[in-house]
Amino acid sequence: MRVTIAQAKAKFAELIRHAEAGEPVVITRRGRPVAALHATDSGVGMPLIGAMKGKIEISDDFNDLPQDFMAPFLGSTDPE
């Protein structure tokens, strides 16, 4: 599919759908090709939420901080 820059500006979302479907879109200026839209393979369709499920494990004591670290936050000046 070949479109002018003006057509590309007016129908950008539609042209993206064509490119996603595998149809290359060539954008022209004064009849000469200057750019092309085409689908990519990297990251398309990869879910963001839950993508690492089962690949990361958080320890049960993740939120337990040592008392000497917590003392200044709890108002105690004695780390013991």
PDB file of C-alpha atoms in Angstrom:
ATOM      1  CA  MET A   1       0.000   0.000   0.000  1.00  0.00           C
ATOM      2  CA  ARG A   2       1.306   3.458  -0.928  1.00  0.00           C
ATOM      3  CA  VAL A   3       0.041   6.637   0.712  1.00  0.00           C
ATOM      4  CA  THR A   4       1.068  10.273   0.734  1.00  0.00           C
ATOM      5  CA  ILE A   5       2.266  11.982   3.900  1.00  0.00           C
ATOM      6  CA  ALA A   6      -1.060  13.835   4.145  1.00  0.00           C
ATOM      7  CA  GLN A   7      -2.988  10.561   3.874  1.00  0.00           C
ATOM      8  CA  ALA A   8      -0.713   8.958   6.462  1.00  0.00           C
ATOM      9  CA  LYS A   9      -1.363  11.807   8.905  1.00  0.00           C
ATOM     10  CA  ALA A  10      -5.103  11.535   8.398  1.00  0.00           C
ATOM     11  CA  LYS A  11      -5.309   7.730   8.694  1.00  0.00           C
ATOM     12  CA  PHE A  12      -2.338   6.812  10.876  1.00  0.00           C
ATOM     13  CA  ALA A  13      -4.178   4.354  13.158  1.00  0.00           C
ATOM     14  CA  GLU A  14      -5.666   2.568  10.154  1.00  0.00           C
ATOM     15  CA  LEU A  15      -2.227   2.297   8.523  1.00  0.00           C
ATOM     16  CA  ILE A  16      -0.789   0.831  11.714  1.00  0.00           C
ATOM     17  CA  ARG A  17      -3.495  -1.857  11.629  1.00  0.00           C
ATOM     18  CA  HIS A  18      -2.531  -2.676   8.029  1.00  0.00           C
ATOM     19  CA  ALA A  19       1.122  -2.948   9.018  1.00  0.00           C
ATOM     20  CA  GLU A  20       0.249  -5.169  11.999  1.00  0.00           C
ATOM     21  CA  ALA A  21      -1.653  -7.440   9.613  1.00  0.00           C
ATOM     22  CA  GLY A  22       1.526  -7.874   7.570  1.00  0.00           C
ATOM     23  CA  GLU A  23       0.818  -5.397   4.790  1.00  0.00           C
ATOM     24  CA  PRO A  24       3.752  -3.030   4.264  1.00  0.00           C
ATOM     25  CA  VAL A  25       2.777   0.626   4.019  1.00  0.00           C
ATOM     26  CA  VAL A  26       4.982   2.947   1.966  1.00  0.00           C
ATOM     27  CA  ILE A  27       4.698   6.682   2.641  1.00  0.00           C
ATOM     28  CA  THR A  28       5.530   8.950  -0.257  1.00  0.00           C
ATOM     29  CA  ARG A  29       6.393  12.606  -0.798  1.00  0.00           C
ATOM     30  CA  ARG A  30       5.796  13.935  -4.308  1.00  0.00           C
ATOM     31  CA  GLY A  31       5.455  10.360  -5.538  1.00  0.00           C
ATOM     32  CA  ARG A  32       8.778   9.181  -4.087  1.00  0.00           C
ATOM     33  CA  PRO A  33       8.953   6.682  -1.198  1.00  0.00           C
ATOM     34  CA  VAL A  34      10.355   8.297   1.959  1.00  0.00           C
ATOM     35  CA  ALA A  35       9.291   5.932   4.757  1.00  0.00           C
ATOM     36  CA  ALA A  36       7.704   2.566   5.389  1.00  0.00           C
ATOM     37  CA  LEU A  37       5.579   1.015   8.119  1.00  0.00           C
ATOM     38  CA  HIS A  38       5.869  -2.683   8.801  1.00  0.00           C
ATOM     39  CA  ALA A  39       5.149  -5.025  11.682  1.00  0.00           C
ATOM     40  CA  THR A  40       7.908  -5.902  14.139  1.00  0.00           C
ATOM     41  CA  ASP A  41       8.477  -9.154  15.973  1.00  0.00           C
ATOM     42  CA  SER A  42       9.953  -7.733  19.167  1.00  0.00           C
ATOM     43  CA  GLY A  43       7.524  -7.525  22.035  1.00  0.00           C
ATOM     44  CA  VAL A  44       4.357  -7.485  19.971  1.00  0.00           C
ATOM     45  CA  GLY A  45       1.619  -9.231  21.886  1.00  0.00           C
ATOM     46  CA  MET A  46       3.710  -9.860  25.000  1.00  0.00           C
ATOM     47  CA  PRO A  47       1.618  -9.291  28.120  1.00  0.00           C
ATOM     48  CA  LEU A  48       3.093  -6.862  30.613  1.00  0.00           C
ATOM     49  CA  ILE A  49       1.063  -7.860  33.665  1.00  0.00           C
ATOM     50  CA  GLY A  50       2.074 -11.293  34.831  1.00  0.00           C
ATOM     51  CA  ALA A  51       4.838 -11.690  32.258  1.00  0.00           C
ATOM     52  CA  MET A  52       7.320 -12.861  34.926  1.00  0.00           C
ATOM     53  CA  LYS A  53       4.896 -15.171  36.759  1.00  0.00           C
ATOM     54  CA  GLY A  54       6.703 -18.298  37.878  1.00  0.00           C
ATOM     55  CA  LYS A  55      10.131 -16.823  37.062  1.00  0.00           C
ATOM     56  CA  ILE A  56      10.656 -14.739  40.207  1.00  0.00           C
ATOM     57  CA  GLU A  57      10.421 -15.974  43.768  1.00  0.00           C
ATOM     58  CA  ILE A  58      10.108 -13.638  46.760  1.00  0.00           C
ATOM     59  CA  SER A  59      11.356 -14.941  50.088  1.00  0.00           C
ATOM     60  CA  ASP A  60       8.857 -15.227  52.957  1.00  0.00           C
ATOM     61  CA  ASP A  61      11.026 -12.900  55.072  1.00  0.00           C
ATOM     62  CA  PHE A  62      11.262 -10.219  52.343  1.00  0.00           C
ATOM     63  CA  ASN A  63       9.655  -7.536  54.526  1.00  0.00           C
ATOM     64  CA  ASP A  64      11.475  -8.489  57.746  1.00  0.00           C
ATOM     65  CA  LEU A  65      14.267  -5.974  58.377  1.00  0.00           C
ATOM     66  CA  PRO A  66      16.965  -6.356  61.048  1.00  0.00           C
ATOM     67  CA  GLN A  67      16.222  -4.508  64.310  1.00  0.00           C
ATOM     68  CA  ASP A  68      19.467  -2.488  64.138  1.00  0.00           C
ATOM     69  CA  PHE A  69      18.388  -1.174  60.746  1.00  0.00           C
ATOM     70  CA  MET A  70      14.872  -0.338  61.959  1.00  0.00           C
ATOM     71  CA  ALA A  71      15.932   1.339  65.243  1.00  0.00           C
ATOM     72  CA  PRO A  72      16.385   4.887  63.796  1.00  0.00           C
ATOM     73  CA  PHE A  73      12.965   4.683  62.151  1.00  0.00           C
ATOM     74  CA  LEU A  74      11.253   3.465  65.307  1.00  0.00           C
ATOM     75  CA  GLY A  75      12.690   6.253  67.491  1.00  0.00           C
ATOM     76  CA  SER A  76      15.220   4.174  69.362  1.00  0.00           C
ATOM     77  CA  THR A  77      18.801   5.470  69.495  1.00  0.00           C
ATOM     78  CA  ASP A  78      20.116   2.227  70.975  1.00  0.00           C
ATOM     79  CA  PRO A  79      20.585  -0.342  68.183  1.00  0.00           C
ATOM     80  CA  GLU A  80      20.433  -3.192  70.706  1.00  0.00           C
TER      81      GLU A  80
END
